[in-house]
Short mmCIF file of C-alpha atoms in Angstrom, two decimals:
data_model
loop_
_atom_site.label_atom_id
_atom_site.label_comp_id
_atom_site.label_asym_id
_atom_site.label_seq_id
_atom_site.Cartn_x
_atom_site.Cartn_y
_atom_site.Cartn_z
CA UNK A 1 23.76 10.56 -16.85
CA UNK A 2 24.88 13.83 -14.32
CA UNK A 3 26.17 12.44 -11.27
CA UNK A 4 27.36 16.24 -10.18
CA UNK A 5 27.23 17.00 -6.67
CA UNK A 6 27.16 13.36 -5.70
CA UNK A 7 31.14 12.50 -4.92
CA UNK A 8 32.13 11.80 -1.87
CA UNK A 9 34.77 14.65 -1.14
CA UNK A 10 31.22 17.02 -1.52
CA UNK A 11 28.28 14.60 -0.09
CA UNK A 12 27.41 15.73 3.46
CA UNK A 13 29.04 13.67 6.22
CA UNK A 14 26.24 11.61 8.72
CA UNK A 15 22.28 11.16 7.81
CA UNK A 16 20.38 14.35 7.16
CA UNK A 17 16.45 13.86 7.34
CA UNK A 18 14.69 16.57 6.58
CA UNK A 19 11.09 18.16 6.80
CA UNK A 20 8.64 17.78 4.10
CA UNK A 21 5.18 19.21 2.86
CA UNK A 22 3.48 15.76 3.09
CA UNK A 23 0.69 14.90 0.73
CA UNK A 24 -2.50 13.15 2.61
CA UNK A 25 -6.00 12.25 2.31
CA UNK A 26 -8.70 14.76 2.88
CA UNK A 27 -10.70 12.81 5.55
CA UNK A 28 -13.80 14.59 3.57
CA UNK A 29 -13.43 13.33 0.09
CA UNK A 30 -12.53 9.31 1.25
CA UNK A 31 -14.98 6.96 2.56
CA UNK A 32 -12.59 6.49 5.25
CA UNK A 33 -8.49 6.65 6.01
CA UNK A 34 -8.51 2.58 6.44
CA UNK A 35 -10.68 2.00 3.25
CA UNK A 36 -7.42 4.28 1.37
CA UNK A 37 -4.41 2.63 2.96
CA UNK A 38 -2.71 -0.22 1.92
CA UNK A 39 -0.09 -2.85 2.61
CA UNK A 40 3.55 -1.98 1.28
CA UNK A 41 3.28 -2.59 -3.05
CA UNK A 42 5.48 -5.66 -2.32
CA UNK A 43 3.24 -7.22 0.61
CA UNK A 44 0.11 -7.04 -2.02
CA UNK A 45 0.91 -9.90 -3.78
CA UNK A 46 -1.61 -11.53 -4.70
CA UNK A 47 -4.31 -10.84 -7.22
CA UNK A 48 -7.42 -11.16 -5.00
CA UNK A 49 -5.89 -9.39 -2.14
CA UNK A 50 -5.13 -6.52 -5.05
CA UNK A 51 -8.78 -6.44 -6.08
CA UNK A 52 -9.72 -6.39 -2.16
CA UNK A 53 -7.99 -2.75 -1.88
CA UNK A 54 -9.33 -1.40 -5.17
CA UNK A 55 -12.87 -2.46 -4.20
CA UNK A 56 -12.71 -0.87 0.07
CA UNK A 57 -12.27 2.64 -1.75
CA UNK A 58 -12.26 4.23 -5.17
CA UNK A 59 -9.06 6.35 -3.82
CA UNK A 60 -7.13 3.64 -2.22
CA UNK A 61 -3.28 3.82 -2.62
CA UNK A 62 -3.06 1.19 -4.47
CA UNK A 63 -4.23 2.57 -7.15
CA UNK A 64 -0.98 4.54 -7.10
CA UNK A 65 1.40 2.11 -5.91
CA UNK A 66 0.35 -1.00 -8.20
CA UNK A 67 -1.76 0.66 -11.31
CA UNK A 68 -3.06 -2.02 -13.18
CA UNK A 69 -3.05 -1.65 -17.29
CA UNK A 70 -2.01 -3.62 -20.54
CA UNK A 71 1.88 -2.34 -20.38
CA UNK A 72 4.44 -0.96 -18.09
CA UNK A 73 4.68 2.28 -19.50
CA UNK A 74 0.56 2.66 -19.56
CA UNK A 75 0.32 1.61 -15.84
CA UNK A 76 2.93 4.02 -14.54
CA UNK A 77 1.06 6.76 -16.98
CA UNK A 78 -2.34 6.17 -15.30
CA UNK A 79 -0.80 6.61 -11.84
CA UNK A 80 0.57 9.63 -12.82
CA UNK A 81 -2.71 10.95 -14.59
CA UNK A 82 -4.68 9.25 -11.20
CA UNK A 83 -2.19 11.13 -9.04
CA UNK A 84 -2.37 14.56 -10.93
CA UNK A 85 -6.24 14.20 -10.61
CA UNK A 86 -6.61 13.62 -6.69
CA UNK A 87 -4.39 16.52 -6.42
CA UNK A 88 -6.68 18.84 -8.43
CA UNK A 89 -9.86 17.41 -6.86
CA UNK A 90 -8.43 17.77 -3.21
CA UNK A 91 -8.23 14.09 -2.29
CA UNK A 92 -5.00 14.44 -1.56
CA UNK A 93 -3.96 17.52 -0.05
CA UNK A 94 -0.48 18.89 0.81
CA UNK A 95 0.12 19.98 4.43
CA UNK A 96 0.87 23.96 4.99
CA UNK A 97 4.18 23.82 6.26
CA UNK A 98 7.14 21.47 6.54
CA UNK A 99 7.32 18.81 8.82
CA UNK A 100 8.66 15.57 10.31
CA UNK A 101 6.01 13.51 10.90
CA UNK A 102 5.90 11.64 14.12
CA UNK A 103 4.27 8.10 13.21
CA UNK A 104 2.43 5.20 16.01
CA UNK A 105 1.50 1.99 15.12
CA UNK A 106 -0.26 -0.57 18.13
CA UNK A 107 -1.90 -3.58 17.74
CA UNK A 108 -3.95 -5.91 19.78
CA UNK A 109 -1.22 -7.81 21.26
CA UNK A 110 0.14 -5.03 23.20
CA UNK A 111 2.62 -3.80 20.65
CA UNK A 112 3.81 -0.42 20.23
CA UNK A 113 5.93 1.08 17.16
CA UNK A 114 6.72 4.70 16.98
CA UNK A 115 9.18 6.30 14.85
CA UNK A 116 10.19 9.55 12.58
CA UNK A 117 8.82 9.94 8.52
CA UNK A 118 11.11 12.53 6.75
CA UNK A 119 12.89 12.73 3.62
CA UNK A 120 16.26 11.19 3.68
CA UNK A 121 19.19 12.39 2.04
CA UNK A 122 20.64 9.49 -0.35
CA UNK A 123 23.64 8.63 0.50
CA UNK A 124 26.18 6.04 -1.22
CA UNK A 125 27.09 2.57 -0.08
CA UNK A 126 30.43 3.89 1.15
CA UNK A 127 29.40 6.56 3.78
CA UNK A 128 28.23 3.68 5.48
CA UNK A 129 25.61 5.53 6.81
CA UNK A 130 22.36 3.40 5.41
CA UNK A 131 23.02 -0.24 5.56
CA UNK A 132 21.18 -3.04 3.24
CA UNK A 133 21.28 -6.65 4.48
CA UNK A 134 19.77 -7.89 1.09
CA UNK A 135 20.63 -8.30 -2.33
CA UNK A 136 17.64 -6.43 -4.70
CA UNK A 137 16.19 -7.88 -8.30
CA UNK A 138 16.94 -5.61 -11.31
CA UNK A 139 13.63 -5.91 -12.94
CA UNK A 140 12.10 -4.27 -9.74
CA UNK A 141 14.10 -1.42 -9.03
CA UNK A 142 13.33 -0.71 -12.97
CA UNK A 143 9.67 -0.91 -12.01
CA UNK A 144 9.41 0.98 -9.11
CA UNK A 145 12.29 3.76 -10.88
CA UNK A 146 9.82 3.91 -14.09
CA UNK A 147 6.82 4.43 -11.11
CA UNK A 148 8.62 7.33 -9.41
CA UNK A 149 9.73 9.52 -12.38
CA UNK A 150 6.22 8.93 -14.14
CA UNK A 151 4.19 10.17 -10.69
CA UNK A 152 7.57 12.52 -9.51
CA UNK A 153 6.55 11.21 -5.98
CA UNK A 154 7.63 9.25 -3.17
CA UNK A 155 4.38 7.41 -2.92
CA UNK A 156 5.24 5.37 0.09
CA UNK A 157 8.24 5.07 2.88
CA UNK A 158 10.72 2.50 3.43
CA UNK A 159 11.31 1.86 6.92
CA UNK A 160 14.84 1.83 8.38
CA UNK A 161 15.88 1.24 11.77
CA UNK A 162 19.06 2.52 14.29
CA UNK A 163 19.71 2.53 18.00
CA UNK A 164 19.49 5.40 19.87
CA UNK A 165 21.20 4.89 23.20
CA UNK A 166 24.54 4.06 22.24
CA UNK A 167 23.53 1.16 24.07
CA UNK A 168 22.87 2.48 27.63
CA UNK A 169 19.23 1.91 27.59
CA UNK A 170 19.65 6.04 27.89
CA UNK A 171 16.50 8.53 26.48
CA UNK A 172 17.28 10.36 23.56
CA UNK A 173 15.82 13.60 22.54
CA UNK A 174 14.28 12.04 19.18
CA UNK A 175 12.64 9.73 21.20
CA UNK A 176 11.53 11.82 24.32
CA UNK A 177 9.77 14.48 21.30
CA UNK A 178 7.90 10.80 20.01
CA UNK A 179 6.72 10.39 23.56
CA UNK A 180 5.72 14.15 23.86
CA UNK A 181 4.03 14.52 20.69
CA UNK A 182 2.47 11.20 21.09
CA UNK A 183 0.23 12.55 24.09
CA UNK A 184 -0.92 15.41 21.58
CA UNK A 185 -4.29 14.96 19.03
CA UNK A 186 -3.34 13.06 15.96
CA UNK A 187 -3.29 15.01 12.69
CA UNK A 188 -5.34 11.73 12.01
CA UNK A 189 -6.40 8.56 13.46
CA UNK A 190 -7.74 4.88 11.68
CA UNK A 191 -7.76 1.62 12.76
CA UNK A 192 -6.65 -0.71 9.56
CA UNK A 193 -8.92 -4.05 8.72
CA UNK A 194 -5.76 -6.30 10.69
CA UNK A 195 -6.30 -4.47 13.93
CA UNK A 196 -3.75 -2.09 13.63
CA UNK A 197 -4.80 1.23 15.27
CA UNK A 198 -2.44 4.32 13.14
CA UNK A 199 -1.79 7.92 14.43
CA UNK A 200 0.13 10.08 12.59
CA UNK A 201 1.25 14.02 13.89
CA UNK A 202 3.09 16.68 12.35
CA UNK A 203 6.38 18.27 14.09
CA UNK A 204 7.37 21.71 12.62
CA UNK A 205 8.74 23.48 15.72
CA UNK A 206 12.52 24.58 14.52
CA UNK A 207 13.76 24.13 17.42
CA UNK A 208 12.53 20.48 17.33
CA UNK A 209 13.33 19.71 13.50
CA UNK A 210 16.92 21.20 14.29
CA UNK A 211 17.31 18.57 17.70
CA UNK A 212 15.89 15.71 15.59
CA UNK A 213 18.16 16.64 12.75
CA UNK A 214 21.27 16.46 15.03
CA UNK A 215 20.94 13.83 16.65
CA UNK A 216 19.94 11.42 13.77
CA UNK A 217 23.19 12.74 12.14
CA UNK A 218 25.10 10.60 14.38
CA UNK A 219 23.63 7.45 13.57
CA UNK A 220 23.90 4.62 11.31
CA UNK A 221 20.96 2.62 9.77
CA UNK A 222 19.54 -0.65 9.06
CA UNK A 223 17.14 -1.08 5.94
CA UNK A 224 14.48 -3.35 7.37
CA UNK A 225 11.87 -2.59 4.99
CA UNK A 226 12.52 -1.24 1.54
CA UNK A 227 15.57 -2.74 -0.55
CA UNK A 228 14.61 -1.89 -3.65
CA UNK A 229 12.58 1.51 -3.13
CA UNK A 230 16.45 2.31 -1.50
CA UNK A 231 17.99 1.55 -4.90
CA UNK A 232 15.49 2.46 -6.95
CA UNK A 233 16.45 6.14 -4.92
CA UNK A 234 19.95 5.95 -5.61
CA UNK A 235 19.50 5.47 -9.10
CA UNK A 236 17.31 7.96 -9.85
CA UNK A 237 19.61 10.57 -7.73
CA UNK A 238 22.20 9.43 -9.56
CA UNK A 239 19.92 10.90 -12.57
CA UNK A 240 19.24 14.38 -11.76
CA UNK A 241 22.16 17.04 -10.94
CA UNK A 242 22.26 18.07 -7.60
CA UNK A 243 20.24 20.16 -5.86
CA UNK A 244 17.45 18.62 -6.69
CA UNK A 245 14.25 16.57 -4.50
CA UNK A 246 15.85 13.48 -5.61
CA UNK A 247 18.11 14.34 -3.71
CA UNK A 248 16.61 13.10 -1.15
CA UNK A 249 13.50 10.09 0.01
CA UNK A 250 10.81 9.76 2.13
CA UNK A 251 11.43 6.74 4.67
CA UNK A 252 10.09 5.56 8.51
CA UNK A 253 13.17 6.06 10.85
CA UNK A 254 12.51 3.79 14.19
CA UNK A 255 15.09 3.27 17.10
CA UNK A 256 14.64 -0.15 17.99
CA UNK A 257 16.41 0.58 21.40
CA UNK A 258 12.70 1.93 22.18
CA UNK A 259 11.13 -0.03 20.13
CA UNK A 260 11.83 -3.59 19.01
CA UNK A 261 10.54 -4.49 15.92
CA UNK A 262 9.29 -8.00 14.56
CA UNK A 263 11.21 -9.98 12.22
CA UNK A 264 9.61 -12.30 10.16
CA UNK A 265 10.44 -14.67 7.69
CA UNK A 266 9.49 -14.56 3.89
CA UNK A 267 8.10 -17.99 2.05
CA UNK A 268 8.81 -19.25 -0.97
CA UNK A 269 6.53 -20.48 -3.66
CA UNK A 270 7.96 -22.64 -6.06
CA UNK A 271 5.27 -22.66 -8.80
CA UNK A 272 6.74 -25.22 -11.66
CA UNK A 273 8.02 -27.95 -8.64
CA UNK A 274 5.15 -30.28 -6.80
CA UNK A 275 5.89 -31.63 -3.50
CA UNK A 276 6.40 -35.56 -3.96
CA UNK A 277 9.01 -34.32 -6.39
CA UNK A 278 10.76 -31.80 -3.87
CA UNK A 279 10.72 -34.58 -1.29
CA UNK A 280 12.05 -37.42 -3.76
CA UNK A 281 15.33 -35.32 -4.89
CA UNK A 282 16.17 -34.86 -1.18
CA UNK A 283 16.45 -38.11 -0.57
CA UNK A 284 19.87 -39.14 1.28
CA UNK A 285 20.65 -35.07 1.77
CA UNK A 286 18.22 -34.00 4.52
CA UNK A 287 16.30 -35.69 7.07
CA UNK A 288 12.40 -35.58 5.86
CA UNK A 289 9.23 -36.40 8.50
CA UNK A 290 5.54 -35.94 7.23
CA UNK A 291 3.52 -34.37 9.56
CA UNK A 292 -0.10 -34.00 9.20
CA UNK A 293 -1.34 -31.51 11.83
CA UNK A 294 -2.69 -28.13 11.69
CA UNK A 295 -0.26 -25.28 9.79
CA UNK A 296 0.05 -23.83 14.12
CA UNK A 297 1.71 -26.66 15.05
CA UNK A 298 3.95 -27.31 11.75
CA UNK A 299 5.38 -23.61 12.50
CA UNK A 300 5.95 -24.78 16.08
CA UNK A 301 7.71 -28.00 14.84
CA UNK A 302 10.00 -25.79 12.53
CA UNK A 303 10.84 -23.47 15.14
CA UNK A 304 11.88 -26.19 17.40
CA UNK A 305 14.30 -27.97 14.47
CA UNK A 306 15.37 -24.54 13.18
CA UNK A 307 17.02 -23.93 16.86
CA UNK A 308 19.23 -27.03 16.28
CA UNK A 309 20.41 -26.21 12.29
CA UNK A 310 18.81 -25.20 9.35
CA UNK A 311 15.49 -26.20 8.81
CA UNK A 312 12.16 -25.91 6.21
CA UNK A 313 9.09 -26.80 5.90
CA UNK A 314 7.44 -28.16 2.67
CA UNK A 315 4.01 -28.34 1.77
CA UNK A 316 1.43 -28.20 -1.15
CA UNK A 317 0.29 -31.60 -1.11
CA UNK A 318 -1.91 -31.58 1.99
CA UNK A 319 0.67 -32.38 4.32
CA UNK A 320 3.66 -30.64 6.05
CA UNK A 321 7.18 -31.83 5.73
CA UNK A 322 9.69 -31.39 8.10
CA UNK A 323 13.20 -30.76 6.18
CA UNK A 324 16.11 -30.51 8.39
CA UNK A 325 19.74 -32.15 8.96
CA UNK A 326 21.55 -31.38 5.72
CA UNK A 327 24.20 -33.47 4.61
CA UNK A 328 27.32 -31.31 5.78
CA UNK A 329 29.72 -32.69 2.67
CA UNK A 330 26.88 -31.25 0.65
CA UNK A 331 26.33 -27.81 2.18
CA UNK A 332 30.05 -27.37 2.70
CA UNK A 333 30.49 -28.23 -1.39
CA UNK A 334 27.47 -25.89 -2.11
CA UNK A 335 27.99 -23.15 -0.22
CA UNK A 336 30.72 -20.53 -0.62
CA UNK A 337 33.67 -20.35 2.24
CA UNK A 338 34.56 -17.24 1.27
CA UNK A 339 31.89 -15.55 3.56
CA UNK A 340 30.85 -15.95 7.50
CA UNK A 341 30.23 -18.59 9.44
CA UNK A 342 26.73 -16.75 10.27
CA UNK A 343 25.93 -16.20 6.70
CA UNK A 344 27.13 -19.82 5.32
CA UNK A 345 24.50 -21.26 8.54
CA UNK A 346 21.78 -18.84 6.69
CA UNK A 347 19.05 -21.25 6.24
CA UNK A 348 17.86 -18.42 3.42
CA UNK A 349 21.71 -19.86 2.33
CA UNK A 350 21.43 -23.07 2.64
CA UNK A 351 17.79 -22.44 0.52
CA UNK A 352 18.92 -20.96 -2.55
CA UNK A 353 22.97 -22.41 -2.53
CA UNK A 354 22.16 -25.70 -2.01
CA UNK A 355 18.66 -26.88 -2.64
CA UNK A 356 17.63 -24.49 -5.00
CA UNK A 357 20.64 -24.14 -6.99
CA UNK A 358 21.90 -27.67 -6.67
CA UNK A 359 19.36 -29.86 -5.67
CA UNK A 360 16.38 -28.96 -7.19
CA UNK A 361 18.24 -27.05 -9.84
CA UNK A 362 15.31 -23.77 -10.00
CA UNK A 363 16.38 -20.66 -11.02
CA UNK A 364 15.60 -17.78 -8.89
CA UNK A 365 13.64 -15.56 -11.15
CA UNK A 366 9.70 -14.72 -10.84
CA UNK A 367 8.70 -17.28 -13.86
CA UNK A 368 10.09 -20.26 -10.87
CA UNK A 369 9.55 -18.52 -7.18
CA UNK A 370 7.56 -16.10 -5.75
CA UNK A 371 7.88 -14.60 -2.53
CA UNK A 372 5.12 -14.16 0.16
CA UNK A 373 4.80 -12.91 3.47
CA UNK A 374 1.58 -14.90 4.51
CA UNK A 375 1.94 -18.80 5.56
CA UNK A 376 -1.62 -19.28 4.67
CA UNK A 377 -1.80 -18.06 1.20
CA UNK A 378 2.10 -19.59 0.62
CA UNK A 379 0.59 -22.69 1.67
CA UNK A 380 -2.85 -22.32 -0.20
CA UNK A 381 -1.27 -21.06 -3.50
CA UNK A 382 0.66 -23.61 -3.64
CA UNK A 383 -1.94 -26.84 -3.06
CA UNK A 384 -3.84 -24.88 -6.06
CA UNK A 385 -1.53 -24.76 -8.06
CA UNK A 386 0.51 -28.00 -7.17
CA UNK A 387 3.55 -26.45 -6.79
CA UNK A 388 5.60 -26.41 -3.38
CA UNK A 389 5.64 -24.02 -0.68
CA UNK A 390 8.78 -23.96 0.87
CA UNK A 391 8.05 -22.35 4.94
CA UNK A 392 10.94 -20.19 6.42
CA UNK A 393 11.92 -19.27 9.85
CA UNK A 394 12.62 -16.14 10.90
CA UNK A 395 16.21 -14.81 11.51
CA UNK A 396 17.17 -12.68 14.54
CA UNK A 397 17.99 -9.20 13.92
CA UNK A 398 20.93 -8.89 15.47
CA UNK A 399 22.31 -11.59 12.94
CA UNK A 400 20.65 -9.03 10.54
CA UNK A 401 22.60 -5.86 11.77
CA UNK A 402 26.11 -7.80 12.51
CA UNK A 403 26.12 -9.19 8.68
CA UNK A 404 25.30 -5.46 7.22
CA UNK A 405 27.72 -3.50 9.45
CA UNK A 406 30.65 -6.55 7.54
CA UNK A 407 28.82 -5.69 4.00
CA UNK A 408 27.94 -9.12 3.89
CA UNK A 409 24.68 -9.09 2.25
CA UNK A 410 21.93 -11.95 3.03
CA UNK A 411 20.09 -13.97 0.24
CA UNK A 412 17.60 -11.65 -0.72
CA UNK A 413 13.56 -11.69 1.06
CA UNK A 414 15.54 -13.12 3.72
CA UNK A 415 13.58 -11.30 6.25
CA UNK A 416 10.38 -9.31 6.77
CA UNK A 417 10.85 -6.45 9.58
CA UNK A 418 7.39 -5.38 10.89
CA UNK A 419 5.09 -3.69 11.49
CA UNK A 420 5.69 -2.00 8.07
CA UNK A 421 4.12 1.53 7.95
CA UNK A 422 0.67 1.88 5.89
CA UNK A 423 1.18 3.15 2.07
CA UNK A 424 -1.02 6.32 2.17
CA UNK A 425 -1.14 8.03 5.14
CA UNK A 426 1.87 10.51 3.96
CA UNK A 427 3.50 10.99 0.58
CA UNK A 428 6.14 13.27 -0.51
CA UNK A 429 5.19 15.13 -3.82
CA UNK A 430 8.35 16.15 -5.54
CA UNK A 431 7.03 19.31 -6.81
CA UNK A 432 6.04 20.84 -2.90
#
């Protein structure tokens, strides 16, 4: 493996985004923008949802970013052949000239997300410079690695987030050329099935690549979206001597100064564990109540415990269950003491240390849990199935950034940052 070029006495000092020659749809040759994009690969969990995207568009992303064949190394070979084909049929269609790419997202509830796509330099954990807050699974970064060198293409960005006012609440020049280029025509426009209305524009003024590029040199970063598409691009820098465009990956940068984003929490499906057997082992640990109302008012009812201490909800049988109170002589013999206060009162922490490791005794690996987004389809998957969905709530991202800037990373799908940026509205071809 040829690691030149990649020491730290040579690397770069501060983040360097660059411009790119994206890769888009030709409006012309789809049925429509919405009917091509896609969730992130990791939000499409589910088989039907899958099948959903494939059927809205013979072009849609997915096709790309979760090819479905008999084995691994056929899958990623039919995105790269589906890929190669677009190209030469002007699907897709790379831009002129280099760019940043100035991105809005807006839904229905008044919400407003704007932020920067360019191709990041990678840069190692020690620089300090991109932060994780999450552990990542092997077996994925393997699969998304074996994705990337088959297509030679960053096929979708992760999103990453930084403050931009030092904290003064002050305007920053990144964010006053959003606001300009925002009141400019789109380079395209499409409102998503979920409401979400997406504009995307191109900035390729020099002037304003070189004040975006200074500027975001001074700042440090949060992954919110994109753990293992991160490591997947470290390793496969870490392949190629440098200079070379793996040098570098495409990613969404948004100051959350100007723009807050949602954090969410991520569910649990534990496929091989029904619920009267979840609820029987934590008998004389936690504090159970049965509630049998609507899923709007179980969220409510674990928001309001989750305020007080670490708290779940169970459910799979029909019925919610409130799980809260742990037994502190069991958390504080579960739990490891050589870490923060914050991160020990984790209730993704308290999850996997002490019920899933010692409690219930279930391994975290994909043949035991499974890891969804949506409450519904946690919650329907698992009364299906008869195994147990186990409903999180949501951590604050401040508790987020303060635990990354310590290295302390969180259990991993401990959170879900949002909105997440569409899969195929821009991708970065290696070869432009």
């Amino acid at each position: 493996m040829n690691t030149a070029g990649h020491s730290k006495a040579t690397a770069p000092r501060g983040l360097e985004l660059t411009p790119f020659r994206g890769l888009r749809y030709d409006p012309d040759r789809v049925g429509s923008l919405a009917a091509v994009t896609s969730p992130p690969y990791d939000v499409v969990v589910r088989p039907d949802g899958l099948h959903h995207l494939q059927s809205a568009d013979p072009h849609n992303i997915v096709r790309l970013i979760l090819p479905e064949a008999a084995t691994p190394g056929t899958r990623n070979a039919q995105a790269a052949e589906t890929l190669r084909r677009w190209r030469s049929e002007g699907v897709l269609t790379a831009d002129p000239e280099p760019g940043l790419y100035v991105y809005e997202q807006r839904d229905g509830d008044g919400l407003v997300q704007r932020g920067i796509i360019g191709a990041l330099r990678v840069s190692d954990p020690d620089e300090q410079l991109v932060l994780p807050h999450e552990d990542v699974m092997a077996h994925i970064v393997a699969d998304r690695a074996d994705l990337m060198r088959a297509t030679s293409a960053n096929l979708e960005p992760l999103l990453l987030t930084y403050r931009g006012d030092d904290g003064d609440g002050s305007a920053t020049v990144t964010s006053g050329l959003i606001e300009r280029t925002a009141e400019q025509p789109p380079l395209l426009a499409t409102t998503t099935e979920d409401g979400v209305h997406h504009r995307l524009w191109s900035v390729t003024d020099p002037a304003d690549l070189t004040a975006v590029r200074e500027e975001i040199a001074g700042r440090q970063t949060l992954i919110a979206d994109g753990h293992h598409r991160w490591a997947t691009y470290r390793r496969l820098r870490a392949e190629h001597a440098s200079p070379s465009p793996w040098d570098h990956g495409l990613v969404l940068l948004v100051d959350t100064a100007r723009y807050p984003l949602r954090v969410r929490a991520i569910h649990r499906l534990l496929h091989h564990l029904p619920v009267a057997d979840a609820v029987a082992a934590l008998d004389g640990h936690f504090r159970v109540r049965r509630l049998d109302v609507p899923t709007a008012d179980a969220m409510d009812a674990l928001a309001d415990a989750a305020s007080a201490g670490n708290a779940f909800l169970l459910a799979g049988d029909g019925a919610f269950h409130l799980v809260d109170r742990p037994d502190p002589e069991l958390t504080a013999r579960t739990i490891p003491a050589d870490r923060p206060v914050a991160w020990r009162t984790l209730d993704a922490t308290v999850l996997h240390a002490t019920l899933l490791d010692h409690v219930w005794r279930i391994p975290d690996s994909p043949a035991h849990i499974a890891y969804i987004h949506d409450t519904a389809a946690t919650v329907e998957k698992a009364e299906r199935d008869g195994g147990t969905a186990v409903l999180m709530h949501p951590v604050h991202e401040d508790i987020v950034r303060d635990l990354a800037r310590q290295g302390v990373m969180m259990p991993r799908k401990s959170t879900s940052f949002g909105p997440k940026p569409a899969s195929g509205l821009v991708l970065r071809a290696l070869d432009l």
